[in-house]
Amino acid sequence: MESTMSPLRKAIPPITDNMKVELSHLKMYRTTFAHGKFQNEVELLKPVNMDLTIKRNLSAAWYHNIPDIQIDAHLRPMSLVLSQEDLAVVLRTLSENLSETASEESTPSTAPPDKADTTSNKENTVVISAVVEAHQSAKLETKLKLDFKFDSLTLLLYSPAETPQQGAREPRLMLAEFTLGSIHTQLLQLSDGAMNATVRLSECLLDDKRSHIKSVTSSPGAEKSVMLVLSYRAGREGTSLQVALQDLYLCASMEFLQTVANVFLEALANGRPAAPRNGRPTNASSSATSTKDTVPAQPPTVLRNTYSVMVKNPEVVFVADLTRPDAPALVMTTQVEAEYNDGPDGQRLTAVVRDLKVTACPFLRQQRKPNHVTTVLQPCELFFNLHMPTSQPQSMELSISALTLKVSPIIINTVITIQSALTPAPEGGEGDEKESPMPSDLWEHRDLRQLKLWFLEEEGEEDARSLAPLVPQGDTLKLGIDAICLTLEAGVGHRTVPMLLAKASFHGDAKNLSTLINLHSTLNLEVHYYNEIMGVWEPLLEPLEDETSDGFRPWSLELKMKKKPLKHSGIADEVDFSVPDYKTVISVSSKDQLNIMLSKCGLNMLSNLGMAFAAATQTAESFQRDQAPLVLKNRLGVALSVLLSDMFVRLVPETHGDTVSLNRSKSTDRRVELLDGQNLFMDFASDQFSAMTSLNAKNYYIQPTPVGHSEASIIPLIKVGRGMYSVLHNESHVTRFFVCQIYSVEGSKYVKIRSPFQIINHSTVSFRVFEGSTCLGTSLPTEEFCVPLGSYRAQLSLQPVNAVEGAEAEYGPSEGFSYEAVTSQSGECVEQACSHLRDSECVFKVNMVAMRDTVTLHSTEENFDPPYVLHLWPSVQLRNLLPYPITYCLQGTTISTPAVLEAGHSCQLHTALLDQHTVELRLLDYMQQDWVAQYSLRSGQDEISFLTFSSLSASEEGAELDVGVHVRYEAGQALLALHSPYWMVNKTGRLLQYKSDDVHHKHPKDYSSPLLFSFKPRNFFQNNKVRLMISDSELSDEFSIDTVGSYGDVKCKGRLKDYLVGVKIDATSFSLTRVVTFVPFYVLENHTRHLISVCEEGHEQWTEAPPLQSAVPFWPERESKKLKVKVEGCQSTQVINFHKPENCLLLHLDNTLGGITVDVNLTEHLAVVRFSNYHDGAAPFLLINHTKEHTLQYHQSPKQDKVGWVSDDLLDLSFSLDGSASSQREIVELEAGQAVYYTWAEPTGSRVLNWSWGHHSGELNIEEDLLLDVGGEGSLFLLSFYEGLQRVALFTQSKRLYQNICNSEKAELANQEIILALQDLGVSLVNNTTSQEVAFIGICSSDVVWECKLQKKNRWKTLSIKDADMLERSYREYIESNPVDNKILTLPNDSQVSLTPSGLEMRMLKPYDALLRRNFLPALKVEYKVSARQQAYRVQINHIQIQNQLPGAIFPVVYYPVKPPKSVSMDSEPKPLTDVSIITRAAGHSDILRIKYFKVLIQEMDLRLDLGFLYALLDLFTQEHIETVTTEQEVELFQKDIEYIKTQLHHVSSTDSSPISLYEYFHISPIKLHLSFSLSTGGEDGQKEKRQKELIPVQSLNLLLKSIGATLTDVQDVVFKLGFFQMTYKFNTRSQLQWEVIRHYSKQAIKQMYVLVLGLDVLGNPFGLIRGLSEGVEAFFYEPYQGAIQGPEEFVEGMALGVKALAGAAVGGLAGAASRITGAMAKGVAAMTLDEEYQQKRREAMNRQPRGLKEGLARGGKGLVSGFVSGITGIVTKPIKGAQQEGAAGFFKGVGKGLVGAVTRPTGGIIDMASSTFQGIKRATEPSQDVDSLRPPRFIHDDGVIRPYREREGLGSQMLQRKLAMAKWILMMEDEDS
């Protein structure tokens, strides 16, 4: 210590004292103390040094030139080394030490503060007053000056050791290094209490030090600059804090950051001490609060505080893999400024984000070349302002200038790669087993405490939390995004091309954000796609015509969100459903029509985009490769010099190891030399997007000069297509032409320059092309060969190349051909022959067909050599479509040797000559023998002919086999396909025989390959049928095997038993063969791990189903319909019904085995009895006796379930008697406080459980929820409900428990609603290539509807059409009188309404008081309502209409909903075309969904198709230049056919892992469709020929029909009726259900198609659906308009009031259907009589309802007689009537009608008699004129560019076309007359 005085100073010198502290070699380590000494030490802190100087001014009272206290400190570099264990030890030590002191001190510290306070207060007051008085006017002094320097801090972190043997400091455990650079802190405190402080931090680094990571992290460039500056000022006015952060580099490798965080988190978890004892801390906290409360509140003095943050140039990098320098990364850069002010007038926060930019690029900066960087988000600005005044509500504003986002495959790939590094892969392992293990004590009585069910747990009384009501605060939010621009790009790598461009803007306002929110916002949207062919942008989501101006405006969408309190209506108290306090409604709606334009180019582009994005989700590697946006290929045959425009730059390929990258060329020379066959890579000089949006032919061009020729004209590279250009040969002065072909692949454009003559070789042999003796090159199979520019007019010849490489040619060159000669015979076949060099008779044939290539780009040339493609074909191609190999050998040539042709493959016969050669064919190893046949190659043969093979086996001499040969002649080649019309597949395990044409075909039981079957060739095209015999049975009835896609069963009667065989008929991929599979009708599936045996009741012949076996045939012997089931290891047997569907029936086995479940699925051709392991919820009941005293007694009810059909009861008398014989069931007891699982003791008995408890008794039904107060006195409550998949039946005396479950089970009103409503939608389908709009699909809103809302209901109900019409007429009259006052009107139906001029607040006064509104139903409405335990969905599509927009269409309206007859519709409200209502609930407290209600209603529809429209659609959806199926694909498809045959008997997807749900009620309405079909094309169809050949679907349909001898004819108004699909209380997974629904409807549709349209016979009844064994055929059909559907609110009310919401009690469970119509058949027959009058009479008769049974029968008989009479008389009367109406033609028509009527009328009468009950009203076939057109066809300008739709243009063009057509017709008539 030293004191200094200055004698020189006049005044008294100040006295200071200096203190110096040095700290050196401070270190810290941890160790363990054992055996009296420290064991090994682990260093934690390396030695650290510090200097500290403190200078005090002892004369501070009067000397102010130096600070009162000055502290200078310098801490030298500090280094910490820690592992997870070290951290845990340090934390534990600290927390234990600190917690002890804290807990000891906490008790006394609460009392004495008062004394301390007073003393300190006394001193303080003195000081403060002194300061204030003394220094009011004086200048400020420095009280404290602090200067602290910290050189650096390094923390080295180690991963935890895996094994105890590992040292904690092994180098390979090193994890991360954290470094803080120099920190310099300065602080000044002034005498008025103000304080200034600054902190500067130079750098902060976190480095990955793991050994396997060769870290490529580079610390950011600016090393020395200061990274963080923090300035703090505090004074009297307030405080201010400024933070400036610059050059922040954050590499967010998520996996690494997570690893580091885990070390700390686990150390924290391990370092926590045990919980403190005595619970002291709680006292402390409570006492602290009490003392705080007593202090009087002083008025606060408000200071102004300012905080500002500035972040400059941060760079945030997201990367998946730190080890690769070129790993894909996302980089974000921006500038941020934010300021927060807090003052007397309130608080304000302002933030600005500038230049926010995101790019996708390689991780390391060195790798980021310009062509490796993709901008994801263009720089954008974001402004946020929050103002919170003290007295007014707060306001917020967020505005974003322009968001320009780009999405391309590489961006998606980068994001996915980063994301996948984030989410760890799921652990594979034991979790895969879905089945719950079999509990061995399944049937034991168990204590309630073991059950762990939520409702049985004793819980404390809960306080009823009443929510404080929300009071609107008035806070506001303004949100605006001026422009959003999203581009979707396709292409490989970083050079991508924009394909889709969406522009939008968004503005919104919200009030009361924090409480009752009220939000209004609008989104404007338009979407364009890039048409590559035209090089223009065309609309995809079209803008709308603006009425105010001549322009267009974008489509707009409104979004509103409102939270409102719900009023508890009086009804809610008496009705048991819960009402939430508040409800949030989000409504998304649009008043604009949403027009979508899909063109052929657009569809192509969308599919390319889809493929590119799908590929992006796969692997990363392919995306790093480079692809040039433009590639120029020289295929001229001479070198080429190309001049590029300024807008293009050349790319030069550079190889680095394996990868090739394309970099911009350094040279500025615009001329490039290209050799023949070379490619030139180019890129756009400017940004590609702007290059595309401002394409201009002047700027984007190339100019080629072939060597030795003049310069060609400029070629613009904008549009896709082919153009012709000419050059002059310098020596000969001959003009030569070349083609410039531009096409695009994966977003890149390719420019190919070639001569106008091109050869494509379709043969499997290569050809050399000669000019004289010079070889110009080789034309390889399936590749293009361009004839060189100088040779394309010369005489050329071809020579086949020997298949053996290097061997001499076997054949000489061909005769020779020239461009002129071939092109003069365009489209015809020119034959060329090459003679064999050694055998002059053998000739190699090549068929050449020249096809002209189209020139699409407008070229400068007027006359040019047209481009031609010369196709080379072999003369004959042979394809083997038999499932066995064959050999073929050409007869009549010496050099042909037999060759093998595998199944499905094809071969070319190059040396075969038509009309000269024959082929010897051998079929190998069919039925264990070889077969041989000779086939003569002829021209002009029938399309399908037959070839007879003879057996080569000695034992089978004379055996023959017919095989079909399908012949197709194409230009250039004859295609022969060997096939068998039918493949018979036997999966019955028994010998089958088929009889046809009086021949028996045996099919051995163990022959697994298909049997080749054909009818005799002479009868082949008749309607053929076969009869079946199995084992020792008789022959079955005849049945057809042509109806592909239909399934059924065939009965073969035997001496001892009848065999039921299932038959399914499928088509093969090549349409020539039908696969007919025979399966046993009954199949057992065992999915358990036990051996299961079954046999029929009354028999002892057991069939075994081995464990985990998927299909075992089962052949019942008699009609017992019951099956005994025995499980290995279980003594007892069970009996089940196997002729009725069964869903999850649990069989009670011994305790060791528990139980197994049985499912019986019946389909048309198969009944599957499936045994599975027990799963949760399989038991019908879990019975719980939660009472104190009585035992519960229960037993299965003796009475049989009611059977729906009287006839069945008559049939099954023996069966029901059998059921009630053993009525004395054993009664089981359940003690109080116990629970037990129950399943039916007799599976074939009733499904009702009788119970008794004390003096109460009753019944339990599996399909009924009960919440019952038994006897109404509160002594016993019975609750039956689902918990998860398990139904629980709970008997309790606890009122609390009863109320809890009632609350949990009761219906709920939604507390959140989302509604989407679109007024109109239109989809326009346009074909760019023909410049025509093909179709317009309109989904439109309804006409005006009137709705009323009752007082106590919260939904609007639509009035019936009759009432609405009356109201609408009155309302119109009222409005037309320009009213001023309200008016009360009385309508003709005596109701009274009050109308208002504004149309608001109208009321219905009589017959009931309700609000009234005039509205319309939107085109599409989707509602989603959700509450705590319930979700509801409702989707309504009002009206769909499809229009054929082609000129001269046969059916202008293709599809529309049929209006129901007036008599019906007037009394009902208008119904949408499709209405779907779904209500789901959580089952108890589990995640399993219960679908309470699922109903789909579809109204009657009309579909009218003509071939022209179908062709136009096919043409639109098939892409251009797509080759027909390649041979490889054909073989692959054939292999799939073979695999399909080999699959097991009943193949069910075992991989269905979707969760099981319980469907309580599931119903899809019947589908009624009127079909009309015309075979004429209508309009001018110039492409008819092309279509017959090209369109594959048409081809295969024709083939199929031809091969079954059916013909397609015009069809007029045939009615398809598909019965409804319904199920109740079934467990199903979603995919199972989906499959069942699709199968249900498609099977019916296919069968009815065959019967009604093609007139073929099908197996089974086309209108019958459910084929049971005891039930008859039920027609599950009702008229669609009779269906009723419930929305969520009706359902809730219905459910709550205990109304049986589902009309289960309605006859046959038809919700609302008037009757079961078995007469569906009769209508089909009536339609066949072609006679409207007869149909009309019959309809009228059927629509008068019979009063009773007597009249019903009488009328039925009368119908039968009148049917016969009118049938016979019709033969006479119809021709006379026809002649009167239509002359001679009418007479013959009448004869036809009369004859048809004679046959069909009596049969119609018979069927009518069977169902002379109420028949659904058949609507008279009304003409389609009553359907209005939605809009005229789109007008497309001459340039072919599609522009947004204008109605004016469409109308004008339509009128013009009509006028032209009229003029054409007049001319034609005049010609005829003259």
GROMACS .gro file of N, CA and C in nm, residues 25-31 39-48 79-83 86-87 90 155-156 158 168-169:
model
   90
   25HIS      N    1  -0.203  -2.025  -1.123
   25HIS     CA    2  -0.209  -2.172  -1.116
   25HIS      C    3  -0.327  -2.222  -1.033
   26LEU      N    4  -0.441  -2.159  -1.053
   26LEU     CA    5  -0.560  -2.213  -0.987
   26LEU      C    6  -0.609  -2.329  -1.073
   27LYS      N    7  -0.626  -2.445  -1.013
   27LYS     CA    8  -0.680  -2.555  -1.093
   27LYS      C    9  -0.781  -2.635  -1.012
   28MET      N   10  -0.861  -2.714  -1.083
   28MET     CA   11  -0.967  -2.789  -1.016
   28MET      C   12  -0.967  -2.930  -1.073
   29TYR      N   13  -0.978  -3.027  -0.985
   29TYR     CA   14  -0.990  -3.164  -1.034
   29TYR      C   15  -1.080  -3.242  -0.941
   30ARG      N   16  -1.128  -3.357  -0.990
   30ARG     CA   17  -1.211  -3.441  -0.903
   30ARG      C   18  -1.138  -3.572  -0.879
   31THR      N   19  -1.164  -3.628  -0.761
   31THR     CA   20  -1.098  -3.753  -0.726
   31THR      C   21  -1.185  -3.825  -0.627
   39GLN      N   22  -0.742  -4.119  -0.460
   39GLN     CA   23  -0.709  -4.206  -0.574
   39GLN      C   24  -0.686  -4.117  -0.696
   40ASN      N   25  -0.689  -4.178  -0.818
   40ASN     CA   26  -0.651  -4.104  -0.940
   40ASN      C   27  -0.728  -3.972  -0.954
   41GLU      N   28  -0.654  -3.870  -1.000
   41GLU     CA   29  -0.715  -3.738  -1.016
   41GLU      C   30  -0.759  -3.720  -1.162
   42VAL      N   31  -0.874  -3.653  -1.177
   42VAL     CA   32  -0.920  -3.618  -1.312
   42VAL      C   33  -0.929  -3.467  -1.319
   43GLU      N   34  -0.848  -3.409  -1.408
   43GLU     CA   35  -0.840  -3.262  -1.413
   43GLU      C   36  -0.966  -3.205  -1.479
   44LEU      N   37  -1.021  -3.103  -1.418
   44LEU     CA   38  -1.139  -3.039  -1.475
   44LEU      C   39  -1.105  -2.900  -1.529
   45LEU      N   40  -1.021  -2.826  -1.453
   45LEU     CA   41  -0.987  -2.690  -1.495
   45LEU      C   42  -0.836  -2.682  -1.503
   46LYS      N   43  -0.786  -2.646  -1.619
   46LYS     CA   44  -0.641  -2.635  -1.635
   46LYS      C   45  -0.596  -2.511  -1.557
   47PRO      N   46  -0.466  -2.504  -1.516
   47PRO     CA   47  -0.420  -2.392  -1.433
   47PRO      C   48  -0.457  -2.258  -1.497
   48VAL      N   49  -0.507  -2.167  -1.412
   48VAL     CA   50  -0.552  -2.040  -1.465
   48VAL      C   51  -0.486  -1.925  -1.388
   79SER      N   52  -0.917  -2.278  -1.942
   79SER     CA   53  -0.951  -2.398  -2.019
   79SER      C   54  -1.015  -2.502  -1.929
   80LEU      N   55  -1.138  -2.546  -1.967
   80LEU     CA   56  -1.211  -2.647  -1.889
   80LEU      C   57  -1.219  -2.776  -1.970
   81VAL      N   58  -1.206  -2.889  -1.901
   81VAL     CA   59  -1.223  -3.018  -1.968
   81VAL      C   60  -1.327  -3.096  -1.888
   82LEU      N   61  -1.438  -3.127  -1.952
   82LEU     CA   62  -1.547  -3.191  -1.876
   82LEU      C   63  -1.607  -3.306  -1.956
   83SER      N   64  -1.648  -3.409  -1.881
   83SER     CA   65  -1.729  -3.514  -1.945
   83SER      C   66  -1.865  -3.513  -1.874
   86ASP      N   67  -1.827  -3.582  -1.509
   86ASP     CA   68  -1.773  -3.468  -1.434
   86ASP      C   69  -1.883  -3.368  -1.403
   87LEU      N   70  -1.960  -3.339  -1.506
   87LEU     CA   71  -2.067  -3.241  -1.487
   87LEU      C   72  -2.163  -3.287  -1.378
   90VAL      N   73  -2.001  -3.236  -1.034
   90VAL     CA   74  -1.995  -3.095  -0.995
   90VAL      C   75  -2.134  -3.047  -0.953
  155LEU      N   76  -1.385  -2.472  -2.356
  155LEU     CA   77  -1.446  -2.584  -2.284
  155LEU      C   78  -1.441  -2.704  -2.376
  156LEU      N   79  -1.375  -2.809  -2.329
  156LEU     CA   80  -1.365  -2.932  -2.408
  156LEU      C   81  -1.460  -3.033  -2.347
  158TYR      N   82  -1.643  -3.414  -2.337
  158TYR     CA   83  -1.623  -3.555  -2.375
  158TYR      C   84  -1.755  -3.629  -2.366
  168ALA      N   85  -1.179  -4.185  -1.893
  168ALA     CA   86  -1.274  -4.077  -1.919
  168ALA      C   87  -1.218  -3.979  -2.021
  169ARG      N   88  -1.084  -3.984  -2.043
  169ARG     CA   89  -1.024  -3.882  -2.130
  169ARG      C   90  -0.964  -3.946  -2.256
   0.00000   0.00000   0.00000
